Short mmCIF file of C-alpha atoms in Angstrom, two decimals:
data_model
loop_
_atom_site.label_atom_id
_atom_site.label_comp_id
_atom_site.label_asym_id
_atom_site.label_seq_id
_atom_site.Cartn_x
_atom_site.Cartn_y
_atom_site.Cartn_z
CA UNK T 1 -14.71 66.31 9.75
CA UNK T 2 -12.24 65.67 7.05
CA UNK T 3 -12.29 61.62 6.35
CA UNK T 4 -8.59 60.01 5.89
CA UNK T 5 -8.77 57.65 3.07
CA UNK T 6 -6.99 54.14 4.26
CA UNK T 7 -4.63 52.85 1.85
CA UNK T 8 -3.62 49.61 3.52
CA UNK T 9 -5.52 48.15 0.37
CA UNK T 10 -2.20 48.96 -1.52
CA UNK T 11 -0.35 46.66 0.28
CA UNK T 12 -2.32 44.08 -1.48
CA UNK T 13 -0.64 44.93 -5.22
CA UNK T 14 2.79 44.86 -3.34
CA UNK T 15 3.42 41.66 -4.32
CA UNK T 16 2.91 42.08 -8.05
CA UNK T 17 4.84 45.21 -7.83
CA UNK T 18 7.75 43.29 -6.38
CA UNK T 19 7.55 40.41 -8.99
CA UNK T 20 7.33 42.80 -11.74
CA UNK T 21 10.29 44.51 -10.76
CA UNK T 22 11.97 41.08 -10.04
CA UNK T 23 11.15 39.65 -13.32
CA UNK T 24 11.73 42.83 -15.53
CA UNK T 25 12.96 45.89 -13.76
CA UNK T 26 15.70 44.64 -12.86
CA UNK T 27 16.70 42.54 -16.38
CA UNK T 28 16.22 45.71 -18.24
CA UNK T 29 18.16 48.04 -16.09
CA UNK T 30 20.91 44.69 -16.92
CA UNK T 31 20.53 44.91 -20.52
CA UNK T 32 20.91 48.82 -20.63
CA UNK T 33 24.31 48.61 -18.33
CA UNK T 34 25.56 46.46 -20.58
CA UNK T 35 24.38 48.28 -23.68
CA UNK T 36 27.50 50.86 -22.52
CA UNK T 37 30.05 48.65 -21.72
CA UNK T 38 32.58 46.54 -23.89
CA UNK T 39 32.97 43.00 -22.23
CA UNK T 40 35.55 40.77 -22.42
CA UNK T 41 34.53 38.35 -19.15
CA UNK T 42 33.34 38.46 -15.91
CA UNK T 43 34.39 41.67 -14.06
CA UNK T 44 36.41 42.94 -17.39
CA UNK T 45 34.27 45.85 -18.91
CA UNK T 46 34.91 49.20 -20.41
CA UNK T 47 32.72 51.80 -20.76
CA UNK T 48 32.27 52.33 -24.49
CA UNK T 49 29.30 55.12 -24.30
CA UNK T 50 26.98 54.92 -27.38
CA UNK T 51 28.90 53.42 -29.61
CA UNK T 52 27.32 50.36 -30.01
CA UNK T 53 24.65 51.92 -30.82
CA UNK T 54 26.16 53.88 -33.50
CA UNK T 55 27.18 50.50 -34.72
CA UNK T 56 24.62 48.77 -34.64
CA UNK T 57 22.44 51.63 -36.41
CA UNK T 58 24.80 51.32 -39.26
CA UNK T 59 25.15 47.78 -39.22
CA UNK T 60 23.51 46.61 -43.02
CA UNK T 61 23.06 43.29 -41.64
CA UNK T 62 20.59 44.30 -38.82
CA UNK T 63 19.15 46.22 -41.51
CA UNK T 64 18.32 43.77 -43.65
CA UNK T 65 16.63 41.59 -40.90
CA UNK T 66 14.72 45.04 -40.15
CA UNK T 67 13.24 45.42 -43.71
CA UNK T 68 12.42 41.24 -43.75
CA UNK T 69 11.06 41.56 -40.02
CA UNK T 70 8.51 44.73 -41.24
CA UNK T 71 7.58 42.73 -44.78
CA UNK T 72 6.62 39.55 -42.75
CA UNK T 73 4.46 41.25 -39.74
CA UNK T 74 2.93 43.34 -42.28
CA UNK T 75 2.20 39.93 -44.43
CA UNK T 76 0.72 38.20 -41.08
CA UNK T 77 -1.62 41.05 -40.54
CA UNK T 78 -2.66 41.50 -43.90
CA UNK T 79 -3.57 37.75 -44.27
CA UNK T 80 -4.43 36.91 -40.61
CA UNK T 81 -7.01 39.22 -39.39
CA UNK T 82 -8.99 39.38 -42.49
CA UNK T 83 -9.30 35.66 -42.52
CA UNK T 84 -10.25 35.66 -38.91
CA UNK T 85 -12.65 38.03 -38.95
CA UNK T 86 -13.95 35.49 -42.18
CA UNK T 87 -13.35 32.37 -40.06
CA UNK T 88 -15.42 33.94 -36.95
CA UNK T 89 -18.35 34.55 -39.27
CA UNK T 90 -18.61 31.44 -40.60
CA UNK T 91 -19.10 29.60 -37.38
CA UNK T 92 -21.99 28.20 -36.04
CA UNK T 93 -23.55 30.53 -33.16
CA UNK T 94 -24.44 27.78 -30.69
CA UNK T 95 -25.11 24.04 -30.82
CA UNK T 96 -22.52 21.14 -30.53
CA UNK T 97 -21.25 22.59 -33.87
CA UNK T 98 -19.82 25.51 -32.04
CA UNK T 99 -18.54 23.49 -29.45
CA UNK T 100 -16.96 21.33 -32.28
CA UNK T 101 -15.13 24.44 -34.12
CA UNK T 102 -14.61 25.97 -30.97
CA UNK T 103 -11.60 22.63 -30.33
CA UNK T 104 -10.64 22.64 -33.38
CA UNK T 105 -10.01 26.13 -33.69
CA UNK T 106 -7.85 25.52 -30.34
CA UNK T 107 -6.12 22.86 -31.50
CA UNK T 108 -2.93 24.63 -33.04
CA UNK T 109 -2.95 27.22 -30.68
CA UNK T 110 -1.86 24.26 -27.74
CA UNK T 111 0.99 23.21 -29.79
CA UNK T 112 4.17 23.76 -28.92
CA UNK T 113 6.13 26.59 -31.28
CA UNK T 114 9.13 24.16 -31.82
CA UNK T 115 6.92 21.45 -32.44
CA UNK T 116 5.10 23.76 -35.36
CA UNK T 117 8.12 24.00 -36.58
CA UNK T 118 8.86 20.37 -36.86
CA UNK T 119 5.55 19.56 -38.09
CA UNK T 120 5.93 21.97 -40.98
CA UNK T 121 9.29 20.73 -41.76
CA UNK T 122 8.07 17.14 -42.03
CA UNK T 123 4.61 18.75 -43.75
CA UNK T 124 6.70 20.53 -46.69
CA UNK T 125 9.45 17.96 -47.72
CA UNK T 126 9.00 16.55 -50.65
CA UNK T 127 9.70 13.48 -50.64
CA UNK T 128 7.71 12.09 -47.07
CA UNK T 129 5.58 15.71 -46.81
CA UNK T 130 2.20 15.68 -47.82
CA UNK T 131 2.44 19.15 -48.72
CA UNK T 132 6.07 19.71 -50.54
CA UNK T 133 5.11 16.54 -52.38
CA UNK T 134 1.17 17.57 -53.56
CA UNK T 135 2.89 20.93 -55.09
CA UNK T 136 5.54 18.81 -56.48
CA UNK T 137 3.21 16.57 -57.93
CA UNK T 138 0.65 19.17 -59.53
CA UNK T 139 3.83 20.52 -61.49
CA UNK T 140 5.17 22.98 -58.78
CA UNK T 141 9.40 22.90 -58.28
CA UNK T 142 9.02 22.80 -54.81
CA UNK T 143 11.63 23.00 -52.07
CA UNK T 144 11.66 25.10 -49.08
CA UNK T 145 15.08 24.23 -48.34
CA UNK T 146 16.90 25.31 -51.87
CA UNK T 147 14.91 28.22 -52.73
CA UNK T 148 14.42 31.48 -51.11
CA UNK T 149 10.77 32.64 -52.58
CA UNK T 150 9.20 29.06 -51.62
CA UNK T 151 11.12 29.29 -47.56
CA UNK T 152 9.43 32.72 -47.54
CA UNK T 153 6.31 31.80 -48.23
CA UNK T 154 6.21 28.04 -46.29
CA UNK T 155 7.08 30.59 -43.25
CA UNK T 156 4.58 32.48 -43.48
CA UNK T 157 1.65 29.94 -44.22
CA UNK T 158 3.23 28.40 -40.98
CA UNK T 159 2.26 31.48 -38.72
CA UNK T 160 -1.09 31.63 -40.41
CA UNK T 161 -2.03 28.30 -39.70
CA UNK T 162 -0.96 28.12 -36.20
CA UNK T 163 -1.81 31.93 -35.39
CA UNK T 164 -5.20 32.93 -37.25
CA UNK T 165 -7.37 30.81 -34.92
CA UNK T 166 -6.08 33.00 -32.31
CA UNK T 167 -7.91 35.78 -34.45
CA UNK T 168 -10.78 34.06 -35.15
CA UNK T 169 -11.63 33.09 -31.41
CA UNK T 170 -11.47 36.62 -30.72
CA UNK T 171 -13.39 37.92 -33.43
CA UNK T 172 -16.14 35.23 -32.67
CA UNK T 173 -16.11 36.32 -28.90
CA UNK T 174 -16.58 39.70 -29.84
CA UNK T 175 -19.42 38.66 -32.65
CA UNK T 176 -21.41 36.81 -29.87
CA UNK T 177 -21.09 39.78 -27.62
CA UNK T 178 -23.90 41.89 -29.68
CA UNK T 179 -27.14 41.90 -28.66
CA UNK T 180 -29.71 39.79 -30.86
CA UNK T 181 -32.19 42.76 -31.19
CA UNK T 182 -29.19 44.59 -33.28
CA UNK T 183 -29.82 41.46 -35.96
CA UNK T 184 -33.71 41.73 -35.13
CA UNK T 185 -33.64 45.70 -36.38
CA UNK T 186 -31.28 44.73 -39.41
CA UNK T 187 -34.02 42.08 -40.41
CA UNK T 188 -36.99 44.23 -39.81
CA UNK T 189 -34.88 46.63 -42.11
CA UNK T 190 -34.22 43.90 -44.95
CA UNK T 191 -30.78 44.92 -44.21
CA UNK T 192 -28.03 43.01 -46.67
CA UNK T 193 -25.57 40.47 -45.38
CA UNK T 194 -22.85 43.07 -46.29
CA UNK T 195 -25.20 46.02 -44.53
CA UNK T 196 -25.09 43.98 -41.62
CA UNK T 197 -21.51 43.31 -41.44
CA UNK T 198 -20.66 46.71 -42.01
CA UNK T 199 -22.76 48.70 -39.72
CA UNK T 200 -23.39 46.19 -36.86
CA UNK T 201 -21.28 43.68 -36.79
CA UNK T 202 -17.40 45.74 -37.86
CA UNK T 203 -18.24 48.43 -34.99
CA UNK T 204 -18.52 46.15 -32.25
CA UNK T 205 -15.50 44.16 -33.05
CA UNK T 206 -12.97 47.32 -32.78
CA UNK T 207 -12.23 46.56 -29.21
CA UNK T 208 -11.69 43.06 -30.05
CA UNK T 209 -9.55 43.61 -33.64
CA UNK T 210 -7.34 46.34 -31.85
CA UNK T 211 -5.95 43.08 -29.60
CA UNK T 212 -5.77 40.82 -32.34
CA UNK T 213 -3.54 43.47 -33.85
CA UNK T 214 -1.63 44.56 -31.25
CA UNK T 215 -1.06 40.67 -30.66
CA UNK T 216 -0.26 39.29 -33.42
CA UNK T 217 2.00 42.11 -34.65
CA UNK T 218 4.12 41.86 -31.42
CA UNK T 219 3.88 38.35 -31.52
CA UNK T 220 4.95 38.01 -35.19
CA UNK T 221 7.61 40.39 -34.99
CA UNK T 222 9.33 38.75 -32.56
CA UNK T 223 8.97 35.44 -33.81
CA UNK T 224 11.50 33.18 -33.62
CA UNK T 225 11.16 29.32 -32.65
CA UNK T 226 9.10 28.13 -35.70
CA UNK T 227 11.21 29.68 -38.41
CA UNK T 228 14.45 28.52 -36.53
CA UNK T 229 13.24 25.12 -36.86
CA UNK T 230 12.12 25.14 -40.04
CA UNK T 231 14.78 26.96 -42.05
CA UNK T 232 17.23 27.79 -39.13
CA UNK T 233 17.29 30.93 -41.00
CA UNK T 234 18.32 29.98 -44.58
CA UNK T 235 18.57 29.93 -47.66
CA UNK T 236 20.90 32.10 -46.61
CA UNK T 237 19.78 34.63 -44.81
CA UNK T 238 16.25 35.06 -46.27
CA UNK T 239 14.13 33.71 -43.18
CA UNK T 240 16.55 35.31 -40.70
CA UNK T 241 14.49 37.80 -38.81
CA UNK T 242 15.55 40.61 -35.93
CA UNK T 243 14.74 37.57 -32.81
CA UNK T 244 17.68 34.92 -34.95
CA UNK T 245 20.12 37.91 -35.52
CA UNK T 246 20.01 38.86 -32.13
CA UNK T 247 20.70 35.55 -30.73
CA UNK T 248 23.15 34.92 -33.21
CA UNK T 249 24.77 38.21 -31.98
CA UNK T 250 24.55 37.86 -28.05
CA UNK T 251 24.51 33.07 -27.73
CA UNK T 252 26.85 32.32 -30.97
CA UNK T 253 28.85 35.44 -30.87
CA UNK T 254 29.10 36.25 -27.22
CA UNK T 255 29.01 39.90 -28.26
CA UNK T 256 27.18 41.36 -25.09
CA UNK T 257 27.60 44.73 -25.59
CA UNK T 258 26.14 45.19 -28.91
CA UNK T 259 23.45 42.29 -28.30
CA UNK T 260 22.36 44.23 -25.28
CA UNK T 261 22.13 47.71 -27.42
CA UNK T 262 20.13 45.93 -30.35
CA UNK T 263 17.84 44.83 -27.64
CA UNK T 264 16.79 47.79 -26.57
CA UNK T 265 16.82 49.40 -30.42
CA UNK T 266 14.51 45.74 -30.68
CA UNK T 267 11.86 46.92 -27.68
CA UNK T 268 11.67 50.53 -28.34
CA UNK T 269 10.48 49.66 -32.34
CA UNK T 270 8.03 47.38 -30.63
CA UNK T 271 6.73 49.49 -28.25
CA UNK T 272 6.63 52.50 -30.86
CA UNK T 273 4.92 50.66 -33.41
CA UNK T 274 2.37 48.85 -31.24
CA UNK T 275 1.57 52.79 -30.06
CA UNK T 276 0.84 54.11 -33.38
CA UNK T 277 -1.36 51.40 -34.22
CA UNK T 278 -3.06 51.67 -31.11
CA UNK T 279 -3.32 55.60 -31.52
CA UNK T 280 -4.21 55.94 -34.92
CA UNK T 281 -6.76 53.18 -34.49
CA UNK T 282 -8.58 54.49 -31.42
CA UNK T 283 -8.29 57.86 -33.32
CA UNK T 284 -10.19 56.69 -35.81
CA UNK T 285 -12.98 55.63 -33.76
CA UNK T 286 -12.89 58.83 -31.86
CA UNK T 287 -13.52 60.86 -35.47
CA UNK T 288 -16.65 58.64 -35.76
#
């Protein structure tokens, strides 16, 4: 007797399948409608095609936010996991001391991102900021508002300091995770510091260091709060990055049609580079 499987369990994930498809279905299919359409006001569009596509492909200013958006994700990631990873090691593996760095770890990961942005515009003046004022004073020319180099870099320290405990909490999950009798062969073994970092402790943390990556270049790639605070984008244009040109383009500009088209030029490079990494890492693994 052939058994019918019941599937009234599916009914269960309706629900989620409806909000999903409330809450981004149906703003996407929005965004690509108007991605083809020239508007000039409510119920006055023309369909334009592809061209703002074409335009916006060609546009050197989107360009230019492009090149700065890959040079500071590729910064965050090249400063923020290894420094987790160093962070998570250093921490006490139980005890109140754990507890302790646990919070504090936490701590800038519960602020606000527009308050991060205030704090590090206070933090680097130079004339109230304990920061800008300590370079100032050790012989530095100083001044995150006037030059480009030192906005650039006061940017970046910014995401660092308020992202890498998110790195380091995951790396130290993933650290406590391993069994003690891995740490009990190592010693047995007179196994190096180094020896056991590389063969026990690196392996089990893939899992765990493919999300922080995956995280934190999404995250910082679409960053936009903090740096608008800080900078609001200057000098110049040197902190403006894709997330400020396209609100520039669809809030200050009203431009709909060609906001809407970077948009979706702006998800499909996230969702194609977050793929490679995740491909080429797992691939990796896969070889091993």
């Amino acid at each position: 007797m052939v058994k019918i499987p019941n599937n009234r369990a599916w009914w269960l994930v309706l629900p989620v399948f409806l909000l999903v498809a409330f809450s981004a279905l149906i703003p996407l299919m929005t965004v690509v409608n108007y991605s083809v359409q020239d508007i000039f006001g409510p119920g006055n569009a023309y369909y334009v095609g592809t061209e703002w596509f074409e335009i916006i492909l060609h546009d050197e200013r989107l360009q230019e936010s492009l090149l700065r958006q890959f040079i500071f994700s590729g910064a965050v990631l090249l400063i923020e996991i290894p420094l987790g990873i160093g962070v998570a090691l250093m921490m006490p593996k139980s005890g109140i001391k754990a507890s302790l760095a646990l919070i504090l770890l936490a701590i800038p990961l519960l602020i606000p991102w527009n308050v991060v942005g205030t704090i590090w515009q206070i933090f680097g003046r130079g004339d109230i900021g304990l920061f800008g004022w300590a370079l100032n004073a050790i012989g530095f020319d100083y001044n995150y508002t006037g030059d480009t180099l030192d906005a650039w870099l006061t940017v970046l320290l910014m995401d660092v300091w308020h992202w890498t405990p998110l790195v380091a909490l995951l790396c130290y999950s993933g650290l406590r995770a391993i069994p003690e009798a891995f740490y009990q062969a190592a010693e047995i073994d007179r196994a190096s510091r180094w020896a056991v970092f590389r063969y026990i402790q690196l392996p089990r943390l893939k899992n765990v260091l493919i999300i922080a990556v995956l995280l934190r270049f999404m995250d910082s790639f679409m960053i936009y709060t903090e740096p608008f605070v800080l900078t609001g984008g200057g000098p110049g244009s040197s902190t403006t990055f894709l997330s400020q040109t396209l609100t520039t383009m669809a809030v200050g500009q009203f431009d709909l049609g060609r906001a809407a088209a970077f948009s979706l030029i702006y998800f499909l490079i996230v969702l194609l580079i977050s793929w490679l990494f995740f491909t080429a890492i797992t691939a990796a693994d896969k070889e091993k």
